[in-house]
Tab-separated table of C-alpha atoms in Angstrom:
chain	number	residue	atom	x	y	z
A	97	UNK	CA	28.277	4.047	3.491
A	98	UNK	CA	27.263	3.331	7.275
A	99	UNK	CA	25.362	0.840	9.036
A	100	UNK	CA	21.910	1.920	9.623
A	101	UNK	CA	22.500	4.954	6.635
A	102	UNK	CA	21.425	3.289	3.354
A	103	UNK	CA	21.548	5.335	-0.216
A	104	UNK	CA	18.883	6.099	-2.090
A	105	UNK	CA	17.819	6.350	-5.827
A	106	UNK	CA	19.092	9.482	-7.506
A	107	UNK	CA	15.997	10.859	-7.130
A	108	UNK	CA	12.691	10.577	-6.274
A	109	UNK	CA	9.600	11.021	-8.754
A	110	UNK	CA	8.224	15.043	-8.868
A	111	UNK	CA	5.108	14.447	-7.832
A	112	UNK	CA	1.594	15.423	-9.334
A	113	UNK	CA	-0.147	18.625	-6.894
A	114	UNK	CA	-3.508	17.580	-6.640
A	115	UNK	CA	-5.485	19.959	-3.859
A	116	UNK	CA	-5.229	18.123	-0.304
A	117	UNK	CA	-7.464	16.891	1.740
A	118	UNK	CA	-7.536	15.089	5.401
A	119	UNK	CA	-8.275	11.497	6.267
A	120	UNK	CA	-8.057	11.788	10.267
A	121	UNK	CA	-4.629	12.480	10.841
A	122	UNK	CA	-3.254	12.122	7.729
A	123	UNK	CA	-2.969	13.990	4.683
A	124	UNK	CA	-3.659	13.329	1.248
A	125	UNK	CA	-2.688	14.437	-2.086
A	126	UNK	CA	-1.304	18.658	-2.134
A	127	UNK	CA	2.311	16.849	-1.982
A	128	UNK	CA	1.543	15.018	1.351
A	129	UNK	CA	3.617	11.149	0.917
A	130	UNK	CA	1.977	8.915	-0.611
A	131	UNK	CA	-0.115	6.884	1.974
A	132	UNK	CA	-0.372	2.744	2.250
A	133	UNK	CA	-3.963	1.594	2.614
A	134	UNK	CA	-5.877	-2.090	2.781
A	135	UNK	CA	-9.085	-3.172	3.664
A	136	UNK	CA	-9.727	-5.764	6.395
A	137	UNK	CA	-11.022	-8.893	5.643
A	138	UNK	CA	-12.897	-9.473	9.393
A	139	UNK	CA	-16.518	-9.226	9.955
A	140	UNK	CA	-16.889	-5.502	10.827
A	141	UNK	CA	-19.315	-6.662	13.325
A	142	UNK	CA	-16.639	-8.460	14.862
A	143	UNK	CA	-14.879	-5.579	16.940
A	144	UNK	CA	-12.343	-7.585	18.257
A	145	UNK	CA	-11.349	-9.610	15.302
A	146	UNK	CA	-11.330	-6.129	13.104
A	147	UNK	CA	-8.832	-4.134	15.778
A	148	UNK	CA	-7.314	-6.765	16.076
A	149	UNK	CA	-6.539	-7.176	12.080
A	150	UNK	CA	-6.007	-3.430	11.659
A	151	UNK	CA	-3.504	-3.673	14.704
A	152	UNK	CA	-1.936	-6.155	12.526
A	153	UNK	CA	-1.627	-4.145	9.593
A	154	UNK	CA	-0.186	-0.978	10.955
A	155	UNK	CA	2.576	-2.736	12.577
A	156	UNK	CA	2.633	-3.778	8.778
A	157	UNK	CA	3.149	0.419	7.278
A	158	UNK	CA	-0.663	0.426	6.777
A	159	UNK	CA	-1.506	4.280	6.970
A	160	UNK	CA	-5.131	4.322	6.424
A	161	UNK	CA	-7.520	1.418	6.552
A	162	UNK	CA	-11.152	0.536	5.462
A	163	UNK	CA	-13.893	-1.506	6.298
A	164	UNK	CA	-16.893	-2.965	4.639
A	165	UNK	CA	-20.111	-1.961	5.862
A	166	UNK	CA	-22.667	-3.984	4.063
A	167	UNK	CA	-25.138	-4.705	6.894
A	168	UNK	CA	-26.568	-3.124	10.093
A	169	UNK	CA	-24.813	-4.926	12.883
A	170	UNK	CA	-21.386	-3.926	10.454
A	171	UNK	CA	-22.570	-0.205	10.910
A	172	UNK	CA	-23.446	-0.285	14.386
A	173	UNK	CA	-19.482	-1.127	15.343
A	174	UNK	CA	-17.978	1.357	13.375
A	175	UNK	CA	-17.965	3.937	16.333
A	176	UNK	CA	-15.780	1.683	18.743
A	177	UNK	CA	-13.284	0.745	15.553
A	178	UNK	CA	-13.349	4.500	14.526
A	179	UNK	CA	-12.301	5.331	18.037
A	180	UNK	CA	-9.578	2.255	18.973
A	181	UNK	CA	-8.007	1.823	15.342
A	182	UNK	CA	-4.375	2.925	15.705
A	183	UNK	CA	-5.398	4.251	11.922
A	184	UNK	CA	-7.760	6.392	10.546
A	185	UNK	CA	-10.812	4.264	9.332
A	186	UNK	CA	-12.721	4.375	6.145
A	187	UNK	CA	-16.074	3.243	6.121
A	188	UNK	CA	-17.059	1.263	2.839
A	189	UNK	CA	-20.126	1.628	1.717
A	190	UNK	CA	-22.166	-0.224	-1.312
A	191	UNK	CA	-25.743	-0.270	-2.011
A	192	UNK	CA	-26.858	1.315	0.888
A	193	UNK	CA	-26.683	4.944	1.088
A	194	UNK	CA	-27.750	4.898	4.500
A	195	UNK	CA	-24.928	3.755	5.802
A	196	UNK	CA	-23.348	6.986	4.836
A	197	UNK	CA	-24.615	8.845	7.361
A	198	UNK	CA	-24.200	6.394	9.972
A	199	UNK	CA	-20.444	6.095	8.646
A	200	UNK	CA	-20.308	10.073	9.385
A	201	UNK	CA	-22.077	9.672	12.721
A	202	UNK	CA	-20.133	7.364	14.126
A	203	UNK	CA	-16.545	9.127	13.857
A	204	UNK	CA	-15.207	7.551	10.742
A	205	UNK	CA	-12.274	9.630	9.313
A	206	UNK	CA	-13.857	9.011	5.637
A	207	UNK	CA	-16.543	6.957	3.687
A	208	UNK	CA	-15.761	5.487	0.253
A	209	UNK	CA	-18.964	5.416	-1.652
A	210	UNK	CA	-19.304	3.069	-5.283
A	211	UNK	CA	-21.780	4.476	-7.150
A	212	UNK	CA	-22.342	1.994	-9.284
A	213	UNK	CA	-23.604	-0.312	-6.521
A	214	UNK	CA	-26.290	2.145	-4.690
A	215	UNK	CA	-29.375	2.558	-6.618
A	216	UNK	CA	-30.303	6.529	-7.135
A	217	UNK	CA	-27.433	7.625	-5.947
A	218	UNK	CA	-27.022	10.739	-7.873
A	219	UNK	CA	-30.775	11.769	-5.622
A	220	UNK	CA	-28.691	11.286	-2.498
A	221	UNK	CA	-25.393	13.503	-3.589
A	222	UNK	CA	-26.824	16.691	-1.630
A	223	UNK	CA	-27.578	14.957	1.321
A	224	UNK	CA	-24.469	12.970	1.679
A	225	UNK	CA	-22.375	16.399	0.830
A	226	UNK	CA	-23.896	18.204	3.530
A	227	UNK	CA	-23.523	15.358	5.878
A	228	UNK	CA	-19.899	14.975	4.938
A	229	UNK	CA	-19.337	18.616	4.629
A	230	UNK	CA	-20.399	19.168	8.152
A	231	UNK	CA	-18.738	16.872	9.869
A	232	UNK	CA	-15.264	17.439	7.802
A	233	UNK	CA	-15.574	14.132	6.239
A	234	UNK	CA	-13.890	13.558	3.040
A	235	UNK	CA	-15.719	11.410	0.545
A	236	UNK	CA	-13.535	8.772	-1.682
A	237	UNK	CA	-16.008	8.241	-5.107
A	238	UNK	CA	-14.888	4.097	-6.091
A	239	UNK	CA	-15.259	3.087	-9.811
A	240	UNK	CA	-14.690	-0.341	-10.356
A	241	UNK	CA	-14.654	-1.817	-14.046
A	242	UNK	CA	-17.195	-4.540	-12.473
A	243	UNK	CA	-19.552	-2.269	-11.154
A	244	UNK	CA	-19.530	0.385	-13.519
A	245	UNK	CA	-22.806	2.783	-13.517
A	246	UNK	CA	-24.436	1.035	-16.173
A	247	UNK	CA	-25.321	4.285	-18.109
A	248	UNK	CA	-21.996	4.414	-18.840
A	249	UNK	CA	-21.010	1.299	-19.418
A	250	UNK	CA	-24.027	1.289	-22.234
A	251	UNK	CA	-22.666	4.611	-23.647
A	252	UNK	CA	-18.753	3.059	-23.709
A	253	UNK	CA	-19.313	-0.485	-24.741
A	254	UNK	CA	-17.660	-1.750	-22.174
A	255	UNK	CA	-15.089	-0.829	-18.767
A	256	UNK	CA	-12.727	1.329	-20.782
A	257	UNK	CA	-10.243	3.979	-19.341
A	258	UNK	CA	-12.416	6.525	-20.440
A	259	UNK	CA	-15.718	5.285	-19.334
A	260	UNK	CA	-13.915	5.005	-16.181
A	261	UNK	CA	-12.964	8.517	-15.728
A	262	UNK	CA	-16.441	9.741	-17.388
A	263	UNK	CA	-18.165	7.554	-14.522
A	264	UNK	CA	-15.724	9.382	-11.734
A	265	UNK	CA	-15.834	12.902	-12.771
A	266	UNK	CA	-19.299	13.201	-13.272
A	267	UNK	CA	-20.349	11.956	-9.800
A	268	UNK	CA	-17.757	14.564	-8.746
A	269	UNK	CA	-19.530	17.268	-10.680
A	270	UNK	CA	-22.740	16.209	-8.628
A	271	UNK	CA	-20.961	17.034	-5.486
A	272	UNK	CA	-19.560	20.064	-6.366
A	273	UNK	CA	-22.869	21.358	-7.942
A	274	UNK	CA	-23.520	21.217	-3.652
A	275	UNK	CA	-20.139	22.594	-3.282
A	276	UNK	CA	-18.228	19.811	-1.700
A	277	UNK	CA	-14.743	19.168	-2.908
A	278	UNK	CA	-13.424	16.891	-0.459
A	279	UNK	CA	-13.041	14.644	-2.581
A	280	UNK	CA	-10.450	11.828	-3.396
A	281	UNK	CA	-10.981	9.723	-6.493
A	282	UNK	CA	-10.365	5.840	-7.433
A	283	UNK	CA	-10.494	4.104	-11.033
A	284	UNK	CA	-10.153	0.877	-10.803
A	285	UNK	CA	-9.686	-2.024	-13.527
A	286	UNK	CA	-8.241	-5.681	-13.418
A	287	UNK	CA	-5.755	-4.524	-16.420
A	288	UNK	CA	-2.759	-2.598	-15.543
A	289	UNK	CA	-2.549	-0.826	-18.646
A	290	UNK	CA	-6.324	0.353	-18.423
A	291	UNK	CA	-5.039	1.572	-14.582
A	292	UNK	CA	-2.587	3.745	-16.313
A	293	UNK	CA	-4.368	4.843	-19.011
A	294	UNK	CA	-7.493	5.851	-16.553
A	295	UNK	CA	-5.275	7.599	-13.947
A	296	UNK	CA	-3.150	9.837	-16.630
A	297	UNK	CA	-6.706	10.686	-17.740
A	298	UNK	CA	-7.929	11.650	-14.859
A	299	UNK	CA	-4.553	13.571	-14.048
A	300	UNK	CA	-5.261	15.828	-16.568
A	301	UNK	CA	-8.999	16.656	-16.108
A	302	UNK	CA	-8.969	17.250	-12.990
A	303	UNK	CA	-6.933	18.307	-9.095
A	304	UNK	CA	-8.816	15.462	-7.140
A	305	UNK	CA	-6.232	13.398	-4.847
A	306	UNK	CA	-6.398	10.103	-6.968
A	307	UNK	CA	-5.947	6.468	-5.143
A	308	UNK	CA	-4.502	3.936	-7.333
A	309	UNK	CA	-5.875	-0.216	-7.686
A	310	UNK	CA	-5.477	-2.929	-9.117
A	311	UNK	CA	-8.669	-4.210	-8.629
A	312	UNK	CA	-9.236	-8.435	-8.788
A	313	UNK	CA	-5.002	-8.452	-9.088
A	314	UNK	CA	-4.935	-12.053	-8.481
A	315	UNK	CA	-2.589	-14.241	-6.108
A	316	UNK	CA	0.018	-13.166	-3.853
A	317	UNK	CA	2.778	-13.121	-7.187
A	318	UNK	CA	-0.125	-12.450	-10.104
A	319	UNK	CA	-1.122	-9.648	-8.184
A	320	UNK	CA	1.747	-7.634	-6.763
A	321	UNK	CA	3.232	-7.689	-10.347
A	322	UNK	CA	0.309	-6.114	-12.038
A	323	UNK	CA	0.060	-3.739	-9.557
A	324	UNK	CA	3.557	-2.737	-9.365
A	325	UNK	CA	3.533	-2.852	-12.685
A	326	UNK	CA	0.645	-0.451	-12.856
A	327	UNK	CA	2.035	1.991	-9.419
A	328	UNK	CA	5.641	1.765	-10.969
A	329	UNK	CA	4.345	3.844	-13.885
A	330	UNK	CA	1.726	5.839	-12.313
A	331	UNK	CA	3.897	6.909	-9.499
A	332	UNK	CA	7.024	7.182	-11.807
A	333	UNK	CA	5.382	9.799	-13.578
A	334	UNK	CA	3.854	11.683	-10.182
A	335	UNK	CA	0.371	10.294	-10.311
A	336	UNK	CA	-1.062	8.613	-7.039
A	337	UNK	CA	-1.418	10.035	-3.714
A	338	UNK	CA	-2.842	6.329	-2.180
A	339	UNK	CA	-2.390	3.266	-3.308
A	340	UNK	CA	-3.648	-0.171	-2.070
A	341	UNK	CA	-2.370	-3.655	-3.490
A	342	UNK	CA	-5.274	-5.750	-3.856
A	343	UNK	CA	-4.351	-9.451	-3.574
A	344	UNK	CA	-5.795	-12.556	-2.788
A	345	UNK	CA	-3.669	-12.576	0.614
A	346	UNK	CA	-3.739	-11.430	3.869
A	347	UNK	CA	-3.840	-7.761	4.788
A	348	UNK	CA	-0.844	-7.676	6.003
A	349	UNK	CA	0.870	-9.187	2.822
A	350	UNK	CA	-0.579	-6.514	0.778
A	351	UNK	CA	0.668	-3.227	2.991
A	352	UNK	CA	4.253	-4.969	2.770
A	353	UNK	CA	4.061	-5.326	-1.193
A	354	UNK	CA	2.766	-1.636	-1.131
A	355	UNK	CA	5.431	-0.209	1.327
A	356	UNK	CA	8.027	-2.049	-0.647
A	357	UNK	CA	6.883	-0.649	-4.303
A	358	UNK	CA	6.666	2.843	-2.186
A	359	UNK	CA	10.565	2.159	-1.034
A	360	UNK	CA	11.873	1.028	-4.407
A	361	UNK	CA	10.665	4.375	-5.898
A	362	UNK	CA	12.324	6.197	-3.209
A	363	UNK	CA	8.787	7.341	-1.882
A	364	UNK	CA	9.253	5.548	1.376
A	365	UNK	CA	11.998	5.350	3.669
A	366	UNK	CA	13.761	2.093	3.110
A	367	UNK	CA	13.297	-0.361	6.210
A	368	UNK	CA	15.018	-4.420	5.478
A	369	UNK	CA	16.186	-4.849	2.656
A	370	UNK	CA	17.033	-8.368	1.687
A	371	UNK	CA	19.456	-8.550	-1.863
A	372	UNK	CA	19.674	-12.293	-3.147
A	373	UNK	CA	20.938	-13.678	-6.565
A	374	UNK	CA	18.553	-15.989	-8.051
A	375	UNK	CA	20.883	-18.457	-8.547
A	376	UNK	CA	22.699	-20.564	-11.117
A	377	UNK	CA	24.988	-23.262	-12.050
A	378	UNK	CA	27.779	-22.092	-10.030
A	379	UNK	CA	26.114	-22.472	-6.444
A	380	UNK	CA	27.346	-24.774	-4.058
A	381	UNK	CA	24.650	-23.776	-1.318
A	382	UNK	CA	21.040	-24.017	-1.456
A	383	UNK	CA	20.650	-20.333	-2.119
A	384	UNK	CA	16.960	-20.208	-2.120
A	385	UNK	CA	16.373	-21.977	1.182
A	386	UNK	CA	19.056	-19.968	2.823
A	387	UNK	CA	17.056	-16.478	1.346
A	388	UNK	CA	13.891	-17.750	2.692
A	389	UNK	CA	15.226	-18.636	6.071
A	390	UNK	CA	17.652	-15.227	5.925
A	391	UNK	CA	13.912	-13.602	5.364
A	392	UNK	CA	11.884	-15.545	8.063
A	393	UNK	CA	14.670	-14.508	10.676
A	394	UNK	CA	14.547	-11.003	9.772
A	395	UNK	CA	10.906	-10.735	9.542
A	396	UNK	CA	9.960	-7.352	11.671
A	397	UNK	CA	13.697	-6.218	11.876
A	398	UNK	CA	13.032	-2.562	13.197
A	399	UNK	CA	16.385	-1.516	12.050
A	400	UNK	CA	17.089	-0.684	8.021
A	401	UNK	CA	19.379	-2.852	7.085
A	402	UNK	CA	20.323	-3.885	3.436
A	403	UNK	CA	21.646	-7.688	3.705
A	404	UNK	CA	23.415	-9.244	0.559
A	405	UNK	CA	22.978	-13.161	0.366
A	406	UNK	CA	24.943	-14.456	-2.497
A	407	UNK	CA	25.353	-17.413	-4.170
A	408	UNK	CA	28.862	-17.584	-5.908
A	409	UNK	CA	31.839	-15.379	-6.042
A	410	UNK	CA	31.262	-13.930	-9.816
A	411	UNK	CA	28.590	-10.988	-7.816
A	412	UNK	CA	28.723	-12.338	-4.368
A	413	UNK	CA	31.495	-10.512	-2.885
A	414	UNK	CA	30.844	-7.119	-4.643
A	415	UNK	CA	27.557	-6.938	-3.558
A	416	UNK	CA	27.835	-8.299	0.137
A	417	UNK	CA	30.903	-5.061	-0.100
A	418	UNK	CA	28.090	-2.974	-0.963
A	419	UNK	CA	25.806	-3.746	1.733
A	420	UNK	CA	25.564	-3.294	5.555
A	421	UNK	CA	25.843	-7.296	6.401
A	422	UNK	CA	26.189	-9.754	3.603
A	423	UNK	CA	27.438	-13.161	2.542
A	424	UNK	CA	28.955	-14.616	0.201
A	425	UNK	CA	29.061	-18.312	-0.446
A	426	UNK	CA	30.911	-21.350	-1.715
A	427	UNK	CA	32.121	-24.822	-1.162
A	428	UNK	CA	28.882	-25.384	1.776
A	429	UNK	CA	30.405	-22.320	3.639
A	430	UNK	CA	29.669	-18.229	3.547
A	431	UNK	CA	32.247	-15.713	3.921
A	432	UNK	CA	29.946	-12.771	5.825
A	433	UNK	CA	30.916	-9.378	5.470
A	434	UNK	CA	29.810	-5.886	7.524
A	435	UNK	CA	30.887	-2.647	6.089
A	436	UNK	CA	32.636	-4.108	3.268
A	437	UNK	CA	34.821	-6.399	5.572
A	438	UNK	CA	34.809	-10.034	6.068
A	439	UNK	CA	34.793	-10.778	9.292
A	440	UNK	CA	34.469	-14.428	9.189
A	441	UNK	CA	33.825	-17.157	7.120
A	442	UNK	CA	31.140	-20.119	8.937
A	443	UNK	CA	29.385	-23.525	7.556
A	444	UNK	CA	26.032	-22.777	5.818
A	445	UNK	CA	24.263	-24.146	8.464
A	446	UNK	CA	25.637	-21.247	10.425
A	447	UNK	CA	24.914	-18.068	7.833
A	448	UNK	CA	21.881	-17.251	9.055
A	449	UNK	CA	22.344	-16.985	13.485
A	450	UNK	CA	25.685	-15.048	12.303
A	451	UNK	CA	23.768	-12.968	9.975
A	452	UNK	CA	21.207	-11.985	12.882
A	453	UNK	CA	24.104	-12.102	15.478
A	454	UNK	CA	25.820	-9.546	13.594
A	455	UNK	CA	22.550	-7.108	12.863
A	456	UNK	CA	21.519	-7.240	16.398
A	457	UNK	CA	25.244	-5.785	17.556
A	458	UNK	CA	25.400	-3.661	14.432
A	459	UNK	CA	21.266	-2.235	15.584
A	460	UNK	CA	23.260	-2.041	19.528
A	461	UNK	CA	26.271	-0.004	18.140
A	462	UNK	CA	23.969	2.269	16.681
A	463	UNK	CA	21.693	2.994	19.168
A	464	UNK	CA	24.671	3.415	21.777
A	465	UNK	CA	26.195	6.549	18.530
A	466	UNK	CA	22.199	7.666	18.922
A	467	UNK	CA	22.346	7.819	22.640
A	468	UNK	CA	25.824	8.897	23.156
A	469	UNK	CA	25.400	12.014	20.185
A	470	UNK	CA	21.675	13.082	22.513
């Protein structure tokens, strides 16, 4: 292995061919990769404060990004955001159907419509398709266990994978009774296993591009283990052509949970990669502070790197071997490797300047092969 030239799994998951469609610039579903999306948290209203989020996130992996649109002032700034945002820009819309058209009007790349939230919505399906259709808008139909069309949720009992799906295809029926298929579907549930069952549901009934949720997930660790949890499956098996992972966190802590679940099933390219032990008896550093400061120091490392930090010398050598720049430590000190060689050994307080030192000359070396090979 080389610096800068990290292995993958054995292979990546055969994906699911749904039909494609196009959000802006970037595809969706028909074997297009599987795009990173989050929503910003900003007052739309607030132009600034929303480019600047959305900014934020795409420096973050963020691929596609949506905003709320629940009042008037919200709607009336989605043509500057829809023109500035580095991104394409969904338009969310809830109980006002209105806001659909002004969402198409004003340049948005799609609209996400719940209809469970917008009263009569079924009476406005023609309208909005020929809007959409028109303009070459693609429409994302939402279905949230908590907002669940309440016809089905009396038929079902309660938010069930099925009454999910049920809810979904048959607002997709009303569109394509107008003959719009640009369609991209979500089913979304605070249980992972519901996600699942939902999604391989929907798999099977229908071709719709599906974007996967963990709705309400919870905290920053609650939350991007239900939803990996929930992806890891889905996308295991080839279902999911978007995902978002919704925490209770910043924006730009969900894209990196959702570009890293992307990377570890070899649907992403890899960018830092951190490997740490979690620790035992046997240490004689203080592992977990150096892996915290090892990741604050490498935080928006352009370069992909895969950096060992070890604790003891039962794994700690054979992994830091294994990796492009690693260490290995003992006794308050850290042997460091780079390509499987140590090339010094320095006190703890040390490991982590040497560690960036090292990947700074190791990203120089191979931009000079890069420049040298044009």
């Amino acid at each position: 292995m080389t610096a800068l030239d990290l292995p993958g799994p054995a292979a990546a998951p055969v994906r699911r061919i749904s039909r494609q469609i196009q959000i802006g610039t970037v595809p969706v579903g028909g074997g297009a990769p599987v795009s990173v999306q989050t929503m910003t948290t900003t007052r739309t209203a607030d132009v600034d404060a929303t480019l600047q989020q959305i900014a934020a996130v795409t420096a973050a992996g963020c691929d596609i990004v949506r905003v709320a649109v629940p009042a008037q002032d919200d709607a009336e700034a989605l043509p500057v955001i829809a023109a500035k945002s580095p991104v394409p820009v969904i338009a969310d819309i809830h109980f006002q159907p209105r806001y659909v058209f002004t969402a198409i009007d004003a340049g948005c790349a799609a609209v996400r419509v719940n209809p469970g939230n917008i009263k009569k919505f079924d009476d406005r399906v023609g309208e909005i398709a020929q809007a959409a259709s028109a303009a070459g808008v693609p429409v994302r139909i939402g279905v949230n266990a908590g907002s669940l069309d309440p016809r089905l949720l009396a038929r079902h009992g309660q938010a069930t994978a099925e009454a999910l799906v049920d809810s979904a295809l048959w607002e997709a029926s009303l569109f394509e009774e107008h003959g719009f298929t640009d369609l991209k579907i979500a089913v979304k549930h605070h249980d992972p296993l519901t996600v699942i069952a939902a999604n391989r549901l929907l798999a099977r009934r229908c071709d719709y591009p599906l974007h996967l949720g963990v709705t309400e997930a919870g905290p920053p660790v609650q939350g991007a283990i239900k939803s990996a949890v929930a992806f890891g499956v889905l996308l295991a098996e080839g279902i999911g052509d978007t995902i978002r992972v919704s925490l209770s966190a910043p924006p730009v802590e969900q894209v990196r949970a959702g570009c890293h679940i992307l990377a570890s099933l070899g649907l992403r390219p890899r960018k830092l990669e951190i490997v740490s032990c979690p620790g035992c008896g046997r240490l004689q550093v203080d592992l977990h502070a150096l892996a915290q400061r090892v990741e604050a120091a490498f935080d928006g490392f352009p370069y992909p790197l895969r950096i060992a930090v070890m604790g003891c010398v039962v794994n700690g050598p054979g992994e830091a071997r294994e990796a492009d720049l690693g260490v290995s430590c003992g006794n308050g000190k850290g042997q460091i490797f780079r390509d499987g060689q140590v090339i010094t050994t320095v006190p703890e307080r040390l490991i982590v300047d040497t560690l960036l030192d090292e990947a700074l000359r190791i990203a120089e070396d191979a931009s000079g092969r890069e420049e040298g090979g044009s």
